[in-house]
XYZ file of C-alpha atoms in Angstrom:
682
model
C -0.020 0.002 -0.019
C 2.830 2.365 0.959
C 4.504 1.723 -2.379
C 1.248 2.393 -4.225
C 0.885 5.710 -2.418
C 4.487 6.682 -3.265
C 3.817 5.960 -6.873
C 0.684 8.209 -6.829
C 2.659 11.029 -5.191
C 5.351 10.692 -7.894
C 2.636 10.843 -10.598
C 0.797 13.843 -9.076
C 3.815 16.102 -8.604
C 3.991 16.810 -12.380
C 0.939 19.019 -12.023
C 2.771 21.404 -9.681
C 4.283 24.721 -10.800
C 8.044 24.630 -11.647
C 10.431 24.741 -8.736
C 12.621 27.808 -8.190
C 16.316 27.546 -8.947
C 18.999 28.404 -6.334
C 19.801 31.445 -8.456
C 16.167 32.610 -8.065
C 16.423 32.984 -4.319
C 16.620 36.506 -3.041
C 20.074 36.575 -1.434
C 21.904 39.216 0.503
C 24.352 41.256 -1.581
C 27.850 40.794 -0.175
C 31.058 42.733 -0.635
C 34.264 40.722 -0.395
C 37.913 41.714 -0.030
C 40.914 40.664 -2.157
C 40.864 37.146 -0.629
C 37.058 36.735 -0.736
C 36.657 37.594 2.924
C 33.386 39.362 3.890
C 33.599 43.133 4.252
C 29.860 43.918 4.308
C 26.497 42.425 3.601
C 23.198 44.007 2.688
C 19.781 42.422 3.460
C 17.955 40.698 0.603
C 15.029 42.207 -1.232
C 12.686 40.611 1.386
C 14.793 42.083 4.258
C 16.428 38.908 5.237
C 20.003 38.211 6.140
C 20.454 35.410 3.617
C 24.086 35.317 2.654
C 25.341 33.383 -0.487
C 27.412 30.338 0.365
C 28.695 27.204 -1.062
C 28.586 23.782 0.647
C 32.357 23.613 0.609
C 32.496 26.805 2.734
C 30.657 25.108 5.627
C 32.356 22.785 8.124
C 31.506 19.159 7.076
C 30.841 18.416 10.706
C 27.642 20.506 10.552
C 26.225 18.399 7.677
C 27.115 15.153 9.422
C 25.302 16.234 12.568
C 22.410 17.681 10.554
C 21.743 14.324 8.755
C 22.222 12.285 11.911
C 19.679 14.339 13.667
C 17.174 15.211 10.903
C 17.453 12.592 8.158
C 19.697 9.585 8.511
C 18.531 8.050 5.270
C 18.798 11.271 3.240
C 20.981 9.667 0.529
C 18.741 6.584 0.219
C 15.215 7.933 -0.060
C 13.551 9.804 -2.947
C 12.187 12.627 -0.908
C 9.836 10.642 1.293
C 11.154 8.313 3.929
C 8.387 5.683 4.373
C 10.230 3.959 7.243
C 10.619 7.179 9.173
C 6.921 8.148 8.585
C 5.724 4.762 9.733
C 7.885 4.911 12.815
C 6.681 8.416 13.620
C 2.982 7.311 13.393
C 3.647 4.208 15.549
C 5.338 6.101 18.403
C 2.853 8.904 18.256
C -0.033 6.503 18.683
C 1.767 4.615 21.393
C 2.612 7.721 23.539
C -0.432 9.755 22.647
C 1.800 12.643 21.352
C 4.298 13.319 18.686
C 7.527 11.757 19.768
C 9.567 12.069 16.492
C 8.787 13.595 13.178
C 8.826 11.731 9.829
C 9.735 14.718 7.800
C 12.778 14.378 5.628
C 15.236 17.098 4.947
C 13.843 17.335 1.388
C 10.333 17.835 2.781
C 11.615 20.634 5.014
C 13.205 22.223 1.988
C 9.827 22.004 0.150
C 8.172 23.796 3.096
C 10.861 26.448 3.303
C 10.556 27.181 -0.415
C 6.741 27.504 -0.218
C 6.654 29.575 2.920
C 2.974 28.709 3.634
C 1.611 26.883 6.693
C 1.440 23.009 6.343
C -1.074 22.259 9.091
C -3.842 21.071 6.788
C -3.917 17.628 5.225
C -4.019 19.223 1.742
C -0.898 21.259 2.485
C 0.935 18.245 3.857
C 0.145 16.336 0.741
C 1.419 19.167 -1.400
C 4.600 19.150 0.607
C 5.072 15.505 -0.186
C 4.582 16.250 -3.879
C 7.073 19.051 -3.687
C 9.620 16.775 -1.992
C 9.395 14.169 -4.785
C 9.568 16.966 -7.326
C 12.728 18.314 -5.677
C 14.351 14.886 -5.715
C 13.476 14.440 -9.420
C 14.706 17.869 -10.390
C 17.814 18.510 -8.277
C 20.768 16.547 -6.906
C 21.201 15.816 -3.216
C 23.914 18.473 -3.123
C 21.524 21.090 -4.499
C 18.840 20.139 -1.929
C 21.388 20.513 0.914
C 22.283 23.912 -0.503
C 18.701 25.010 -0.526
C 18.478 24.064 3.101
C 21.683 25.770 3.980
C 20.478 29.012 2.391
C 16.849 28.989 3.687
C 16.853 27.392 7.083
C 15.532 29.940 9.675
C 17.681 30.854 12.657
C 15.626 33.528 14.415
C 14.454 36.959 13.461
C 15.421 37.800 9.934
C 18.269 35.378 9.890
C 18.179 32.672 7.208
C 20.890 30.326 6.176
C 23.907 28.830 7.926
C 26.339 31.551 7.053
C 24.205 34.391 8.418
C 23.579 32.392 11.582
C 27.222 31.589 12.136
C 28.158 35.197 11.703
C 25.447 36.444 14.010
C 25.594 33.874 16.834
C 29.382 33.006 16.703
C 30.921 36.057 14.991
C 32.733 33.980 12.405
C 32.323 32.218 9.057
C 30.966 28.619 9.255
C 34.077 27.117 7.641
C 35.309 25.836 11.002
C 32.815 25.054 13.785
C 33.160 23.503 17.133
C 30.829 20.587 17.894
C 28.797 22.816 20.231
C 28.469 25.441 17.437
C 27.549 22.919 14.825
C 24.917 21.354 17.188
C 23.301 24.729 17.850
C 22.928 25.433 14.127
C 21.280 22.098 13.690
C 18.796 22.711 16.590
C 17.727 26.278 15.915
C 15.696 25.780 12.681
C 13.309 23.362 14.500
C 11.984 26.246 16.592
C 13.936 29.393 15.603
C 12.024 31.972 17.659
C 11.599 29.843 20.826
C 15.237 28.893 20.886
C 16.971 32.221 20.026
C 20.159 32.364 22.112
C 19.642 36.083 22.790
C 16.116 35.565 24.126
C 15.899 32.026 25.410
C 19.444 30.861 26.100
C 18.342 27.980 28.351
C 16.082 26.507 25.617
C 18.815 26.983 23.043
C 21.322 25.117 25.274
C 18.845 22.295 25.908
C 18.113 21.846 22.249
C 21.800 22.003 21.358
C 22.701 19.340 23.911
C 19.948 17.054 22.550
C 21.543 17.288 19.105
C 24.958 16.442 20.753
C 23.424 13.306 22.345
C 22.028 12.132 19.039
C 25.415 12.876 17.320
C 27.219 10.630 19.919
C 24.572 7.863 19.546
C 24.963 7.860 15.784
C 28.759 7.853 15.976
C 29.272 11.316 14.576
C 30.996 12.306 17.789
C 32.620 10.375 20.636
C 30.860 10.350 23.933
C 33.663 12.298 25.473
C 33.546 14.978 22.715
C 29.739 15.339 23.075
C 29.962 15.653 26.805
C 32.656 18.301 26.560
C 30.715 20.253 23.985
C 27.510 20.039 26.200
C 29.443 21.745 29.024
C 30.446 24.725 26.898
C 28.743 28.015 27.830
C 26.327 29.468 25.219
C 26.801 33.111 24.177
C 23.529 34.924 24.614
C 24.273 38.028 22.507
C 24.270 38.632 18.797
C 27.360 39.757 16.888
C 26.812 42.631 14.504
C 27.016 41.738 10.829
C 30.407 42.875 9.370
C 30.377 46.540 8.324
C 33.894 47.237 6.871
C 34.628 49.644 4.070
C 31.147 51.043 4.460
C 31.435 53.773 1.802
C 33.223 51.614 -0.794
C 30.722 48.846 -0.250
C 27.829 51.098 -0.666
C 29.329 52.568 -3.827
C 30.046 49.108 -5.325
C 26.407 48.074 -4.717
C 25.066 51.339 -6.180
C 27.229 50.777 -9.264
C 25.836 47.237 -9.865
C 22.666 46.800 -7.721
C 21.741 43.452 -9.183
C 25.079 41.694 -8.582
C 24.933 39.392 -5.528
C 28.758 39.406 -4.992
C 31.078 42.358 -5.265
C 34.811 41.589 -5.181
C 37.091 44.511 -4.163
C 40.881 44.888 -4.025
C 40.698 45.925 -0.397
C 42.618 44.063 2.263
C 40.258 43.206 5.108
C 42.932 43.113 7.839
C 44.446 46.436 6.702
C 40.940 48.010 6.283
C 39.897 46.859 9.723
C 43.156 48.100 11.327
C 42.923 51.553 9.695
C 39.273 51.896 10.612
C 40.211 51.389 14.215
C 43.004 53.905 13.787
C 40.612 56.439 12.238
C 38.094 56.009 15.114
C 40.931 56.345 17.678
C 42.213 59.520 16.072
C 38.758 60.999 15.593
C 37.881 60.344 19.224
C 40.323 63.126 20.298
C 39.067 65.530 17.588
C 36.164 67.816 18.434
C 32.992 66.987 16.573
C 32.206 67.512 13.754
C 35.867 67.222 12.639
C 36.320 64.015 10.492
C 39.099 62.356 8.503
C 39.602 60.047 5.485
C 42.379 57.657 4.505
C 43.238 56.046 1.167
C 45.971 53.486 0.581
C 46.967 52.066 -2.772
C 49.685 49.856 -4.257
C 51.006 52.078 -6.910
C 52.829 49.155 -8.617
C 49.603 47.243 -9.351
C 47.155 50.067 -9.066
C 45.029 48.264 -6.529
C 43.415 50.237 -3.643
C 44.135 48.413 -0.442
C 42.139 50.524 2.074
C 39.590 53.193 1.773
C 37.958 55.069 4.721
C 35.612 57.868 3.816
C 34.880 58.706 7.491
C 35.774 57.307 10.875
C 32.293 55.952 11.532
C 29.402 55.642 8.978
C 26.917 55.990 11.791
C 28.404 59.029 13.536
C 25.882 61.722 12.399
C 27.691 64.401 14.357
C 30.699 63.981 12.005
C 28.458 63.405 8.939
C 29.846 59.930 8.754
C 27.579 59.098 5.697
C 29.670 61.463 3.550
C 32.471 59.746 1.729
C 35.355 62.191 1.997
C 37.598 60.234 -0.296
C 35.327 61.451 -3.109
C 34.535 64.904 -1.865
C 36.028 67.791 -3.923
C 38.085 70.079 -1.650
C 40.891 72.576 -1.960
C 44.240 70.641 -2.006
C 46.298 73.423 -0.400
C 50.035 73.003 -1.074
C 49.854 69.374 -2.149
C 50.176 70.378 -5.844
C 53.498 72.185 -5.352
C 55.571 69.013 -6.098
C 54.076 68.830 -9.509
C 54.933 72.490 -10.252
C 58.546 71.848 -9.279
C 58.523 68.661 -11.383
C 57.468 70.715 -14.400
C 60.154 73.258 -13.728
C 62.789 70.557 -13.570
C 61.475 68.952 -16.743
C 61.480 72.224 -18.686
C 64.824 73.377 -17.576
C 63.493 76.327 -15.503
C 65.818 75.219 -12.738
C 67.471 72.377 -10.869
C 67.052 71.338 -7.159
C 70.114 73.356 -6.199
C 69.132 76.405 -8.344
C 68.439 79.515 -6.302
C 65.175 81.403 -6.192
C 64.365 84.512 -4.133
C 61.560 84.209 -1.629
C 60.250 87.754 -1.152
C 57.060 89.770 -1.459
C 55.848 89.494 -5.045
C 53.278 91.256 -7.177
C 52.392 89.395 -10.414
C 49.722 91.306 -12.286
C 48.007 92.182 -9.076
C 48.297 88.741 -7.492
C 50.312 89.017 -4.259
C 50.880 85.666 -2.672
C 52.286 85.419 0.917
C 53.847 82.574 2.840
C 51.785 80.664 5.364
C 53.750 82.293 8.249
C 53.712 85.743 6.610
C 57.529 85.736 6.612
C 60.116 85.367 3.807
C 63.256 83.359 3.560
C 65.223 85.416 1.080
C 67.419 83.449 -1.327
C 66.902 79.711 -1.093
C 67.413 76.681 -3.312
C 64.475 75.101 -5.090
C 64.996 72.096 -2.847
C 64.646 74.185 0.292
C 61.674 76.131 -1.175
C 59.713 72.880 -1.729
C 60.684 71.303 1.558
C 59.691 74.519 3.419
C 56.549 74.699 1.263
C 57.179 78.395 0.460
C 54.341 80.009 -1.494
C 55.954 82.830 -3.514
C 58.558 80.561 -5.161
C 55.837 78.116 -6.158
C 53.824 80.897 -7.678
C 56.861 82.165 -9.626
C 57.593 78.676 -10.964
C 53.953 78.144 -11.931
C 54.091 81.430 -13.845
C 57.135 80.043 -15.678
C 55.663 76.584 -16.577
C 52.014 77.855 -17.016
C 48.876 76.968 -14.971
C 47.232 75.229 -17.973
C 50.228 72.889 -18.317
C 49.891 71.914 -14.643
C 46.178 71.122 -15.099
C 46.962 69.096 -18.216
C 49.592 67.025 -16.332
C 47.164 66.316 -13.464
C 44.656 65.137 -16.040
C 47.341 62.908 -17.626
C 47.636 61.210 -14.228
C 43.853 60.563 -14.159
C 42.881 63.325 -11.739
C 39.832 65.398 -12.444
C 40.568 68.974 -11.223
C 37.513 71.198 -10.747
C 37.883 74.869 -11.676
C 35.379 77.681 -11.521
C 33.169 77.486 -14.604
C 34.241 79.815 -17.361
C 37.445 80.816 -15.525
C 40.905 79.901 -16.969
C 43.357 78.363 -14.535
C 45.473 81.018 -12.799
C 48.384 81.270 -10.508
C 46.239 80.683 -7.415
C 46.026 76.972 -8.259
C 49.579 76.651 -6.938
C 48.218 77.285 -3.437
C 45.117 75.164 -3.746
C 42.832 77.372 -5.952
C 40.975 74.541 -7.497
C 39.056 71.405 -6.372
C 40.473 67.862 -6.069
C 39.388 64.824 -4.155
C 41.517 62.580 -2.019
C 41.206 60.006 -4.774
C 42.549 62.533 -7.310
C 45.535 63.267 -5.133
C 46.236 59.633 -4.551
C 46.036 59.035 -8.323
C 48.440 61.875 -8.979
C 50.954 60.913 -6.372
C 50.905 57.352 -7.586
C 52.150 58.615 -10.918
C 54.853 60.656 -9.208
C 55.887 57.519 -7.262
C 56.184 55.526 -10.516
C 58.637 57.995 -12.027
C 55.963 59.983 -13.804
C 54.152 57.006 -15.335
C 50.373 57.170 -14.761
C 48.525 54.120 -13.399
C 44.733 53.403 -13.141
C 43.920 52.927 -9.503
C 41.142 50.391 -9.181
C 39.052 48.947 -6.348
C 37.171 46.148 -8.131
C 38.850 42.884 -8.946
C 36.719 41.686 -11.821
C 33.529 42.569 -13.754
C 33.312 45.871 -12.031
C 32.773 49.411 -13.266
C 34.044 51.138 -10.132
C 37.425 52.609 -10.690
C 39.128 55.927 -10.745
C 39.482 57.978 -13.807
C 41.630 56.392 -16.456
C 44.945 58.234 -16.922
C 46.528 59.237 -20.253
C 48.935 57.120 -22.155
C 51.383 60.006 -21.922
C 53.750 60.484 -19.011
C 52.713 62.913 -16.278
C 56.317 63.938 -15.741
C 59.707 62.776 -17.166
C 61.380 60.008 -15.043
C 64.146 62.462 -14.238
C 61.815 65.176 -12.977
C 59.645 62.857 -10.946
C 62.617 61.300 -9.278
C 64.171 64.664 -8.410
C 60.874 65.691 -6.767
C 60.740 62.428 -4.825
C 64.355 62.887 -3.762
C 63.414 66.335 -2.338
C 60.269 65.129 -0.599
C 62.132 62.143 1.021
C 64.345 64.676 2.737
C 61.522 65.931 4.920
C 61.581 64.810 8.600
C 60.701 61.093 9.021
C 58.759 59.660 11.850
C 61.595 57.553 13.299
C 64.784 58.951 11.952
C 65.607 61.955 9.775
C 68.298 59.855 8.096
C 66.070 57.005 6.752
C 64.526 58.889 3.790
C 62.085 55.978 3.486
C 58.973 57.999 2.689
C 58.519 60.937 0.326
C 55.627 63.091 1.377
C 54.003 66.510 1.207
C 51.503 68.345 3.370
C 48.813 70.852 2.486
C 46.516 73.220 4.383
C 43.629 74.791 2.567
C 42.866 78.432 2.871
C 41.213 79.269 6.230
C 42.257 75.940 7.775
C 39.379 74.190 5.994
C 41.288 71.070 4.894
C 44.438 69.400 6.199
C 46.243 67.012 3.935
C 49.266 64.707 3.854
C 50.160 62.437 0.902
C 53.273 60.206 0.749
C 54.719 57.169 -0.955
C 57.543 54.646 -0.675
C 58.609 52.146 -3.312
C 55.294 50.317 -3.197
C 52.491 52.144 -1.468
C 50.970 55.544 -1.741
C 48.969 56.915 1.315
C 46.712 59.957 1.395
C 45.192 61.574 4.446
C 42.515 64.316 4.751
C 41.124 65.895 7.825
C 38.552 68.671 8.336
C 34.798 69.222 8.514
C 32.585 67.580 5.933
C 30.640 70.860 5.560
C 33.758 72.864 4.732
C 33.772 75.012 7.846
C 37.223 76.056 9.046
C 39.013 74.196 11.862
C 41.301 77.052 13.164
C 44.941 76.025 13.859
C 44.751 72.598 12.252
C 47.303 72.020 9.507
C 48.445 69.144 7.381
C 51.690 68.987 9.356
C 50.125 68.829 12.784
C 47.024 66.722 11.982
C 47.612 64.647 8.907
C 51.283 63.800 8.996
C 51.160 61.815 12.258
C 48.296 59.749 10.892
C 50.240 59.262 7.592
C 53.151 57.662 9.370
C 50.919 55.446 11.534
C 49.360 54.223 8.317
C 52.725 53.345 6.884
C 53.537 51.489 10.167
C 50.318 49.506 9.694
C 51.587 48.482 6.263
C 54.499 46.720 7.973
C 57.673 47.682 9.765
C 59.834 47.251 6.615
C 59.514 49.866 3.905
C 59.994 49.063 0.248
C 62.789 51.491 -0.673
C 62.272 54.359 -3.102
C 63.740 53.622 -6.544
C 67.210 54.528 -7.535
C 67.323 57.638 -9.721
C 67.904 57.470 -13.490
C 71.486 58.115 -14.504
C 70.764 61.561 -15.963
C 69.183 62.717 -12.654
C 72.092 61.377 -10.594
C 74.500 63.113 -12.898
C 72.655 66.349 -12.274
C 73.136 66.005 -8.550
C 76.795 65.031 -8.802
C 77.902 67.745 -11.237
C 78.455 71.404 -10.589
C 75.379 73.397 -11.555
C 75.732 75.239 -14.862
C 76.234 78.971 -14.347
C 73.010 79.978 -16.220
C 71.022 77.679 -13.897
C 72.462 78.927 -10.643
C 69.301 80.907 -10.415
C 65.928 79.593 -11.597
C 65.020 81.013 -14.984
C 61.767 82.864 -14.761
C 61.137 84.325 -18.225
C 57.820 85.502 -19.514
C 56.138 82.933 -21.691
C 54.950 83.887 -25.281
C 52.818 81.311 -26.920
C 54.530 77.944 -27.086
C 58.092 79.329 -27.096
C 59.852 81.227 -24.372
C 62.271 83.960 -25.423
C 64.348 86.693 -23.953
C 65.148 89.897 -25.747
C 68.288 89.625 -27.811
C 68.348 85.797 -28.016
C 66.200 83.951 -30.452
C 66.126 80.581 -32.185
C 66.246 80.857 -35.933
C 66.022 77.154 -36.774
C 64.126 74.892 -36.400
C 60.702 76.589 -35.909
C 58.782 75.753 -32.767
C 56.545 72.658 -33.218
C 58.441 71.405 -36.292
C 58.564 67.727 -37.246
C 62.108 66.751 -38.425
C 62.901 63.477 -40.203
C 66.457 62.659 -39.180
C 66.354 58.921 -39.982
C 66.865 58.016 -36.315
C 67.427 54.411 -35.353
C 66.533 54.019 -31.724
C 69.569 52.997 -29.404
C 72.198 53.622 -32.175
C 73.551 57.122 -31.497
C 75.120 58.710 -34.571
C 73.255 56.491 -37.063
C 70.754 59.230 -37.973
C 71.394 62.820 -38.998
C 72.233 65.260 -36.252
C 69.765 67.896 -34.944
C 71.067 71.400 -35.853
C 69.689 74.296 -33.799
C 70.689 77.767 -34.957
C 70.196 80.918 -32.922
C 71.146 84.591 -32.880
C 71.717 87.254 -30.351
C 72.761 86.869 -26.763
C 76.260 86.971 -25.362
C 78.492 83.895 -25.051
C 79.442 81.510 -23.781
C 76.265 79.519 -24.294
C 74.844 76.552 -22.434
C 72.291 74.035 -23.881
C 69.655 72.026 -22.158
C 67.807 69.045 -23.799
C 64.611 68.025 -21.970
C 65.849 70.024 -18.974
C 69.256 68.306 -18.744
C 72.313 70.356 -19.395
C 74.779 69.238 -22.023
C 78.401 69.230 -20.896
C 80.559 72.260 -21.510
C 79.963 75.891 -22.634
C 80.131 76.926 -26.308
C 80.917 80.060 -28.197
C 79.369 78.860 -31.526
C 75.873 80.115 -32.307
C 74.547 76.649 -33.200
C 74.024 73.299 -31.505
C 74.804 70.052 -33.310
C 73.536 67.154 -31.361
C 72.884 63.472 -32.115
C 69.688 62.264 -30.642
C 69.307 58.542 -29.531
C 65.558 58.222 -29.833
C 62.692 59.744 -31.742
C 59.856 61.732 -30.158
C 59.314 65.199 -28.756
C 62.275 67.041 -27.278
C 62.642 70.560 -25.720
C 65.924 72.470 -26.434
C 66.814 75.507 -24.382
C 69.706 77.899 -24.987
C 71.086 80.080 -22.184
C 73.595 82.890 -22.557
C 76.047 84.269 -19.983
C 73.588 86.884 -18.866
C 70.867 84.412 -18.078
C 68.782 85.111 -21.168
C 67.133 82.159 -22.831
C 65.222 80.819 -25.748
C 63.525 77.464 -26.216
C 61.990 75.395 -28.890
C 59.994 72.112 -28.915
C 60.264 69.789 -31.921
C 59.342 66.245 -32.938
C 62.126 64.001 -34.276
C 61.722 60.874 -36.283
C-alpha cells in the first residue's frame, strides 16, 4: 500500500508549478575583499540576512550532525522516507503525542521554499509532492544547499552563514561541535530557541543534538559531553560593516550583482578603521578624517576610509570624504617643481628669491607671513614656500599643470568659465583625496600614470583612467621624490624612506598629507565635511602623524624608493651650470619662451624633423642642428631640462639624438637670457 501511495505522489507532482532555482532565491548582496573575505553584507530584497554560500564553505561536521539528527537516510530515499513516517505514526499512537517527526530534509526544503503553513492535510500532501519534485529535479547536493540557504535561525536570519556570523561572530568554515549542534537545533523552533532571548532553551536543544550525534557515531561520547558543558553566548554579533562607503558605492554601481569583489585588504581596512576612530575620538565633533591606501605598482586600492564611522551623524559619517572635492592646499607644489625641472627652468640646487611678489596684481604670501630670502628650489619645496611656487607656476604655465594632473587621471575642478590662474599653486581648485592619490601614484612611478582600481573583476567602479602620456619625465619625478624624502621622518631623519608633502587649505578648511615609498601611496585628509574652518589645524600637525601610523600599519619594513635614473644622478653630482644657478623665470609667449636679444632661428617651434633616427644607435641618423642669434656667449644648452656638458661660443648646437619623439631644447647665454623650442624628431 505504501509503495502504491508513493507511486501516486510521484505521478501527481507533475501537475505542480516549476520549482525555483537556487539562483532565483533573493540573497543578500555581499562585498568581499581581495581574498574573498566578507567586508559587508546587505539584506535581501525581502529584508532577510540570507548570505550566499557554497557547501564547501561550511564545516562538514555541521552536515554530518544535521543528517544524523534530521534525516539519517537522506542519501537513500527519494524525498519521502516511508520507514521514518511509519515509525513516527507508531510512536505517536503509542505515547499519545508526537515523539519524533517523519519529515525528511527534502520535505523541510519543500516547506521552506513554499513559505505557507502546512497544518492542513492538503498542504501536507502538497509538501510530499514538492519533496518528490525536488528529488526528481535536483541533486542531493542542490537540496542541501537549498536548506543551507533557507533554514531559519531566528528573527530575519536565514541560512547557515548568516547564523554563524550572528551567533558566533565567524564564518561557518570551522565550527566546534557545540556550534554545529546549535545550528542544527535552531531551525526546528527558531524563535523559541533564540540564544539572545531564550538561552536555556537553546542550550537544551543544542545538547539534545549532541546526544544524538554521539549515539549515531558522529561524535565520541567524550567530545559530546565536553561540548555540552560549553557556555552558550546569549548576545548577537553585529554583521560585518567594513569599508562602508566603498561597499555602498560598489552596490550602487551594480545593484543586481549578488557578490562584489574588491581589491581591499580586510585586515588592513579593519586596522585603519580602528586607527581612524581612535584619532577621531580626540578631535572635536564634527571634525572628520579620511584615509586612502593604494599599491602604486599594481594600481590596487588596499584600504579606503571615507569617514571614521558611517553611523556618526555628528561627523556626517555618511559622507564619503575620499570622493569629496576640496581645496588641496600646497599638495600640488611638487608637480609644479617637477614641471620646472622637466622644462629646464631650474634644478634642485638652483636659487630662487623668496620675497614679497606682485604678479599682475596677485600678491601671494607665505603661510607664516615671513620670507626666507634666497633659497634653493630644494629648500623652497621642503619649506613649502608660497611665493617661489607661484613664480615657478608662472614660468611653466597653470594650464600645463592642469593638463599634467589630467594625464595622471585626476579630475581637477575649476570655477566655470574661468581659466586656470596662479592661485592653483596654493590650492585654488578642487580635487578629491582620490585625485591626489592618483596623482602621487604617478609621481611614485617615475611619472608614469597608473589606473587605481578597487574592483577585482567585472566591475565598473574605478578611478578615472589616466593618459597614455607620462605625467612627468622620469628624471623630473625622481628629483621631486628625492626632495620630498628629505623631509623629517617619523623615526629617523636619516632614513629617507617616505617621500611626502603636506597641505593646508585656505582658512584651515582642509588638512592633507600624501606620501609614498617604493610600493605604497597613502593619502590623508582631515577637516569638517561641511567645509567650515578648523582653526589652527594644519596638514603637518594633524595629517602627517596619521600618515606615518598608516605606513607602520603596512608593515615595519619599507619598500625602498627607486634609484634615480642616470641623468638625474648626474645632475646632482655635477656642478650646476652657471646659467642655472638661479631659476630662470622668463615670460612665456605662446609655445616658445624667449628673452630679448636671444632667439632661435632654426628649427621653428613645433616642427617635425625626419632625421632617420634608429633608436639606441647614436650617430646613425642625422644630427639635430639648432641655430640661434643674439645673446652673449658663452652659451649653455639643455635638452629636456638636462644640461649638455661644457659651454660653447658657437651660435649653433649640433646634437645626435638617440631616440625619436618630442624634445625641448633650451639655449642660455652668459647673462641668463634664454630661448627654447619644442620639436618632434623621427
